[in-house]
Short mmCIF file of C-alpha atoms in Angstrom, two decimals:
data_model
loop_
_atom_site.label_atom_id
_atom_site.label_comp_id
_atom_site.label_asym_id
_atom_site.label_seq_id
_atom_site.Cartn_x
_atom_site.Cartn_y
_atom_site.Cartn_z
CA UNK A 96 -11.34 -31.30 -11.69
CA UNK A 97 -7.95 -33.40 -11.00
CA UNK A 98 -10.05 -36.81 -9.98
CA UNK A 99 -10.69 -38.26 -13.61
CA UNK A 100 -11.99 -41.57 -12.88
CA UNK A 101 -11.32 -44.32 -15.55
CA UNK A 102 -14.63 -45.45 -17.35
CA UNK A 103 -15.05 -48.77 -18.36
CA UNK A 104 -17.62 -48.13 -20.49
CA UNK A 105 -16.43 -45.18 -21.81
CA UNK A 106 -17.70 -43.75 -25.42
CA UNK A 107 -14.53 -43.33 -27.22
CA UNK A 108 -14.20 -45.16 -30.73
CA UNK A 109 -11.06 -44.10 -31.59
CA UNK A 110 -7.43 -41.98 -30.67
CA UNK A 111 -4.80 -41.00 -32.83
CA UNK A 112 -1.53 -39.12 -32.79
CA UNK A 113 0.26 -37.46 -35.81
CA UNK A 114 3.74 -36.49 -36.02
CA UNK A 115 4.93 -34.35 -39.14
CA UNK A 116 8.29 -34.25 -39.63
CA UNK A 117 10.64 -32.35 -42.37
CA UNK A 118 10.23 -34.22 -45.48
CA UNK A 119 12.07 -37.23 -46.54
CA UNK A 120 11.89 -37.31 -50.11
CA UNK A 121 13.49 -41.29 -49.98
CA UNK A 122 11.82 -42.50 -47.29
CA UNK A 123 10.24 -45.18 -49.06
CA UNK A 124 13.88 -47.14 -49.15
CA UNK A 125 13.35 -47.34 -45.28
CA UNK A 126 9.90 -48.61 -45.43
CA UNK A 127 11.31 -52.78 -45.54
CA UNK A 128 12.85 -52.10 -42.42
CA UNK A 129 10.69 -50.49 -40.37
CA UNK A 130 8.12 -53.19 -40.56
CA UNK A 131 10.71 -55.48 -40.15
CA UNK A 132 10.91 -53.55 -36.54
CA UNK A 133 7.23 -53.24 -36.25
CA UNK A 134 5.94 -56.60 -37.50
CA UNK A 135 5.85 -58.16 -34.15
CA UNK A 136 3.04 -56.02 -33.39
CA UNK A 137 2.00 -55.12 -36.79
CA UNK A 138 2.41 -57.39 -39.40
CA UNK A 139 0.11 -56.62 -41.65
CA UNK A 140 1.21 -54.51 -44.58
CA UNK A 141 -0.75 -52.35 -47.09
CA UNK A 142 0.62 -49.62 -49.38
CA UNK A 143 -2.05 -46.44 -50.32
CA UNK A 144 -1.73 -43.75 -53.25
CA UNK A 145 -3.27 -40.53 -52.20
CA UNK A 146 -4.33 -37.81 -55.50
CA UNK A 147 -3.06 -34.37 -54.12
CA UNK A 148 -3.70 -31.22 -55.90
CA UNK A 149 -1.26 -28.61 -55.73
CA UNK A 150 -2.29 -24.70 -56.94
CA UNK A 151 1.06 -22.92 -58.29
CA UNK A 152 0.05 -19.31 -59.92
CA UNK A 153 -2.52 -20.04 -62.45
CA UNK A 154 -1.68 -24.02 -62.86
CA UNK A 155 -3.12 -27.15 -61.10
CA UNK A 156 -1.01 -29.77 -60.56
CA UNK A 157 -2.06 -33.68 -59.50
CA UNK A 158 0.50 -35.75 -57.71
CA UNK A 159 0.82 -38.86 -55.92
CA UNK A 160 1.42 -39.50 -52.42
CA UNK A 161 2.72 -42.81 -51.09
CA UNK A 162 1.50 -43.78 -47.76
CA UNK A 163 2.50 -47.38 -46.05
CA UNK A 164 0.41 -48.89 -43.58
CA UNK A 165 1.41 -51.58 -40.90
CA UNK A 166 -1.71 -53.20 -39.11
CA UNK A 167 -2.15 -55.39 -36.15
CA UNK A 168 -3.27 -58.77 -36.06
CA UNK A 169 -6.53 -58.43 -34.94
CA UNK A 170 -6.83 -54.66 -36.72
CA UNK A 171 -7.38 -52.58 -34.26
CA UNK A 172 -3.97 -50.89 -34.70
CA UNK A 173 -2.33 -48.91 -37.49
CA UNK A 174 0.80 -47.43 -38.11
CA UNK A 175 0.57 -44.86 -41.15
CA UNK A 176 4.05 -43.54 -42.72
CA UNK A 177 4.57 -41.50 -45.85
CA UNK A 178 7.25 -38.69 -46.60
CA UNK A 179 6.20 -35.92 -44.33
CA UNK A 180 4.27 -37.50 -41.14
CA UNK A 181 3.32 -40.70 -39.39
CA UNK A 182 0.27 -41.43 -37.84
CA UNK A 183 -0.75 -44.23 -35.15
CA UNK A 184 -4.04 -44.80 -34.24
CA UNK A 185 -6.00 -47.59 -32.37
CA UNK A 186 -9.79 -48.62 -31.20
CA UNK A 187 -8.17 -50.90 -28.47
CA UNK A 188 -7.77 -47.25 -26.00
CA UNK A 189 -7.25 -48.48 -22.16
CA UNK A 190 -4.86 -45.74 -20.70
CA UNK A 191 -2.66 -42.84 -21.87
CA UNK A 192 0.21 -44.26 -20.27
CA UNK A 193 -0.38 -47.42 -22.68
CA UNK A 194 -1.06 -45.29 -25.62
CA UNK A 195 1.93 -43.52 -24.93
CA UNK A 196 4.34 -46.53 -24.17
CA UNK A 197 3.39 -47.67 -28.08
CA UNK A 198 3.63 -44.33 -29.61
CA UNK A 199 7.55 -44.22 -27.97
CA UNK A 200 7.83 -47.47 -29.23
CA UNK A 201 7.28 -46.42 -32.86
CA UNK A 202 9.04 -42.98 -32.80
CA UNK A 203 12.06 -44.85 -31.30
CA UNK A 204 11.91 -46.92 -34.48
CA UNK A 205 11.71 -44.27 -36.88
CA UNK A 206 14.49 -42.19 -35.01
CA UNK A 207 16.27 -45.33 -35.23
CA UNK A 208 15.56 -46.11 -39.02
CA UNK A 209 14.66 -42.66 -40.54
CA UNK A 210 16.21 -40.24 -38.22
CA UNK A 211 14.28 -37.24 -39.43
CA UNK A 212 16.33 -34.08 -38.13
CA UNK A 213 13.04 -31.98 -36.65
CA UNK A 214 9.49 -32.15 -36.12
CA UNK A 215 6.67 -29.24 -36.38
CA UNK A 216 3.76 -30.79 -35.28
CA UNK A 217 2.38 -33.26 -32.40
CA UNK A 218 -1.62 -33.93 -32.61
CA UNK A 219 -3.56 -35.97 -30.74
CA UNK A 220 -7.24 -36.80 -31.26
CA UNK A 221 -9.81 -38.24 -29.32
CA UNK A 222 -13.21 -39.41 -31.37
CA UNK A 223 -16.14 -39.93 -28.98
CA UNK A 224 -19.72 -41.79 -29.87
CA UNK A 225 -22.57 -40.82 -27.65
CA UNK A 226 -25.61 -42.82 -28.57
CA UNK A 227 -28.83 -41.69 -27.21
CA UNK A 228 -30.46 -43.57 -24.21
CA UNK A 229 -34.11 -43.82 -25.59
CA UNK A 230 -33.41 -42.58 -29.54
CA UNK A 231 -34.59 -39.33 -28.76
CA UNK A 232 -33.21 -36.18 -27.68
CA UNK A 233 -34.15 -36.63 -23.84
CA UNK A 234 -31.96 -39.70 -23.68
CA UNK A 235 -28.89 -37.82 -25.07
CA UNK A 236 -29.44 -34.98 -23.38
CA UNK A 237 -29.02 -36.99 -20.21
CA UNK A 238 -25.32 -37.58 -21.53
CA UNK A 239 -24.07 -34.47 -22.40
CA UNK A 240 -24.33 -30.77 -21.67
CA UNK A 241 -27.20 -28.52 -23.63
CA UNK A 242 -25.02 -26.58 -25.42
CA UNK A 243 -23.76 -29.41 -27.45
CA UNK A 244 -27.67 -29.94 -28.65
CA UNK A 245 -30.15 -28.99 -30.59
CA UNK A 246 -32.99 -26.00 -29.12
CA UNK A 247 -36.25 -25.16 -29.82
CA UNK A 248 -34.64 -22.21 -31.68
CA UNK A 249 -36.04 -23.24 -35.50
CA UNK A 250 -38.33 -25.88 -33.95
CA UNK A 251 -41.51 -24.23 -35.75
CA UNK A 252 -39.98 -24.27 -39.12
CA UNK A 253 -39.76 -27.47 -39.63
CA UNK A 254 -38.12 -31.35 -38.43
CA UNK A 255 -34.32 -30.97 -37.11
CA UNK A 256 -31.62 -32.87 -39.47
CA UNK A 257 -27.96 -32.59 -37.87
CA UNK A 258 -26.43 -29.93 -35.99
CA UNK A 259 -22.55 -29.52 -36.79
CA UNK A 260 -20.15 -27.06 -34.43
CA UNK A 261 -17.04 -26.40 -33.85
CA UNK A 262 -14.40 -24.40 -31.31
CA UNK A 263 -11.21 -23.53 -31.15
CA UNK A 264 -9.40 -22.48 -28.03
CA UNK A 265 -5.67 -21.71 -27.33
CA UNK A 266 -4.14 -23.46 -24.81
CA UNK A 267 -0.31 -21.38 -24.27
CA UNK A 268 1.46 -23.19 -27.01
CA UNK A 269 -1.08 -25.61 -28.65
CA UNK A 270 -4.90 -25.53 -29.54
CA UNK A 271 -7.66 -27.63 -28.71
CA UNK A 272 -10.02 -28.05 -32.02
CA UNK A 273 -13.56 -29.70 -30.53
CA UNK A 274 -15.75 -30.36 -33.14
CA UNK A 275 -19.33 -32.06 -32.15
CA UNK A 276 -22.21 -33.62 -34.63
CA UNK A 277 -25.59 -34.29 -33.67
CA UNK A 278 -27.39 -36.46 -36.32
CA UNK A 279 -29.16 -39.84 -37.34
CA UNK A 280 -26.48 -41.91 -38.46
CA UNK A 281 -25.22 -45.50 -38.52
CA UNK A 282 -21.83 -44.37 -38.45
CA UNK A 283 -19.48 -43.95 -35.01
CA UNK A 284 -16.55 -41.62 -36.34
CA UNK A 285 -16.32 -38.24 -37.93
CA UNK A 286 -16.43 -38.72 -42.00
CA UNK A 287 -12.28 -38.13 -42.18
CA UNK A 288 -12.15 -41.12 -40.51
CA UNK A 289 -14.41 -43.50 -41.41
CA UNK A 290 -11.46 -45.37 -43.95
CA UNK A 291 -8.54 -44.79 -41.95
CA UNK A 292 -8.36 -48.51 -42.33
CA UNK A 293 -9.06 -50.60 -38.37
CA UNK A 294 -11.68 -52.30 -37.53
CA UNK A 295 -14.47 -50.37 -36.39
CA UNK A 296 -17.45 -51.43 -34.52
CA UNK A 297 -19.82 -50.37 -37.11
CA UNK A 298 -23.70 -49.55 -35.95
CA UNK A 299 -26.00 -51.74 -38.43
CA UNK A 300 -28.63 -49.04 -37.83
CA UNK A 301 -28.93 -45.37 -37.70
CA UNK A 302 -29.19 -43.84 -34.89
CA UNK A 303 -29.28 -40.61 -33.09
CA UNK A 304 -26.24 -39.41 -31.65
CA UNK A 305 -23.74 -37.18 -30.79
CA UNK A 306 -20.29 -37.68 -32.33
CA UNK A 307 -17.79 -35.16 -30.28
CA UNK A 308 -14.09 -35.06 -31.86
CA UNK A 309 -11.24 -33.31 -29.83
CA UNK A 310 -8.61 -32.20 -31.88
CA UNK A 311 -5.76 -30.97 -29.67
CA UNK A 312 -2.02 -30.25 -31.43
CA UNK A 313 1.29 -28.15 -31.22
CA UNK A 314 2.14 -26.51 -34.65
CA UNK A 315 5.36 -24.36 -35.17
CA UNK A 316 7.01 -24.53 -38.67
CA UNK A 317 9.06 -21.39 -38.07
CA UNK A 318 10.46 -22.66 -34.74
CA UNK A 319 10.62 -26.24 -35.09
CA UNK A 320 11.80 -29.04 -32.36
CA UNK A 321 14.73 -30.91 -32.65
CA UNK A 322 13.37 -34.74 -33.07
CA UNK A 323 13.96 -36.78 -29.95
CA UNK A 324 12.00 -39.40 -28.77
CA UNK A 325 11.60 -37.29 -24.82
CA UNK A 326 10.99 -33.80 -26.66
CA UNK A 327 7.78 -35.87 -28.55
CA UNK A 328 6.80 -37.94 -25.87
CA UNK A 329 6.51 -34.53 -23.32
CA UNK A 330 4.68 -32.32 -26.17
CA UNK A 331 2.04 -35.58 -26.66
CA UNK A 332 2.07 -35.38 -22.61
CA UNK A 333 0.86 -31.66 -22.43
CA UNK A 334 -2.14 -32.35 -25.22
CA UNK A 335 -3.69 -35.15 -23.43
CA UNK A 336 -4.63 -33.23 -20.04
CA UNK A 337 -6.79 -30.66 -22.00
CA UNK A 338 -8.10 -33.01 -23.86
CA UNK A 339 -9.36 -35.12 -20.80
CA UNK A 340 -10.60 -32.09 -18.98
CA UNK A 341 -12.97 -30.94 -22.00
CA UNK A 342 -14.27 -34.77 -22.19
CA UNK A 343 -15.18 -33.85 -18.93
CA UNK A 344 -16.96 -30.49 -19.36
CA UNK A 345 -18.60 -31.96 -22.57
CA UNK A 346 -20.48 -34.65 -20.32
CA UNK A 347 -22.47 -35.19 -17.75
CA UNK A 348 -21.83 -36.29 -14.31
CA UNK A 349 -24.86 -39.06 -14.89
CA UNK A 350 -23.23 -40.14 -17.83
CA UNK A 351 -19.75 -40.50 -16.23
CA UNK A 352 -20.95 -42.36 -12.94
CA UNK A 353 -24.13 -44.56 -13.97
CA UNK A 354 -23.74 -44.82 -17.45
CA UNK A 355 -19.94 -45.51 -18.61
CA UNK A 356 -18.18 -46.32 -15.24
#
């Protein structure tokens, strides 16, 4: 389907994309001016310590890792930088071609600042909360396709809880992770998520619905890309029409047209 009308209404709690870059041991020398770049949209500043465990032969090691977070004004963007990757993700999603014109904005800056010499990974996530029309099962199933739901399968055993899947398809180059959640819950993004640190329209009560998660990246350490702002910006191009088109085969055509348009 090429007509992909734009919902007003539309589900989606959150996007992000995530570049990973080779590491920059010193990066944290750069991180005073990059915000001083970025502050006019993000001028907010927070620093995080991460505990990593690393396995080397028969030894566990602990380490810190150093992340640096610049958030808008009104917190519904985040920029999220450490030594190997940075991350931007919003709740304030209108269009790709917006979304896009802010993530060139803040590679620019980095390939300004940073200059990291290649890049091995582009993802781009879309994080979807489909709340049920009556609390039950009927009213979400008017939203998205069976599949995606619970059957009668085990229904004699005993009351359903959650029902968790996921897929992974290859699309040429990249791969399209879709994971999907069906459960009582009060919260609207997949538990990875739920700190990343914006403002969230949090549910005050639990509810059933389905939480669907589209995970769509490029990965190629052995044959990495030379990092350019155009060579990024056309590998994020290529992951959002997939993404889009399994939105689209995840929901309903009632959904699309009564409910979210």
């Amino acid at each position: 389907m090429s007509d992909y009308k734009k919902l007003n209404n539309h589900p989606l709690e959150l996007v992000l994309v995530e570049v990973r870059y080779s590491p920059i041991l010193n990066v944290k020398k750069y991180i005073p001016e990059l915000h001083d770049q970025l502050r006019g949209d993000f001028p907010n500043f927070n620093t995080v310590v991460d505990k990593a465990v690393n396995f080397n032969n028969d030894q566990v090691d602990f380490s810190n890792i150093e992340r640096w977070l610049f958030t808008s004004k009104d917190g519904q963007r985040v920029v999220d930088i450490d030594q190997n990757r940075v991350v931007y993700a919003t709740t304030k999603y209108d269009r790709f071609d917006g979304f896009q014109e802010d993530v060139q904005q803040i590679v620019e800056v980095l390939k300004n600042i940073v200059n990291p010499s290649i890049y091995t990974r582009v993802g781009l996530r879309y994080c979807d909360n489909i709340t049920s029309l009556d609390g039950g099962d009927a009213g979400l199933s008017e939203l998205v396709v069976p599949q995606l739901l619970f059957d009668d399968t085990f229904s004699n055993i005993g009351q359903k809880g959650f029902k968790r899947q996921e897929y992974l398809i290859a699309t040429g180059t990249t791969h399209l992770v879709i994971r999907t959640v069906q459960t009582v819950t009060p919260n609207v993004l997949p538990e990875d998520l739920v700190s990343i640190g914006l403002k969230v329209k949090a549910d005050e009560t639990a509810k059933l619905r389905l939480l669907l998660d589209f995970d769509h990246f490029w990965q190629d350490s052995n044959n990495p890309k030379d990092f350019e702002v155009d060579n990024i910006l056309e590998t994020l191009s290529g992951l959002h029409e997939a993404s889009r088109e399994a939105f689209w085969n995840a929901t309903t055509p009632y959904a699309r047209n009564e409910i979210w348009l």
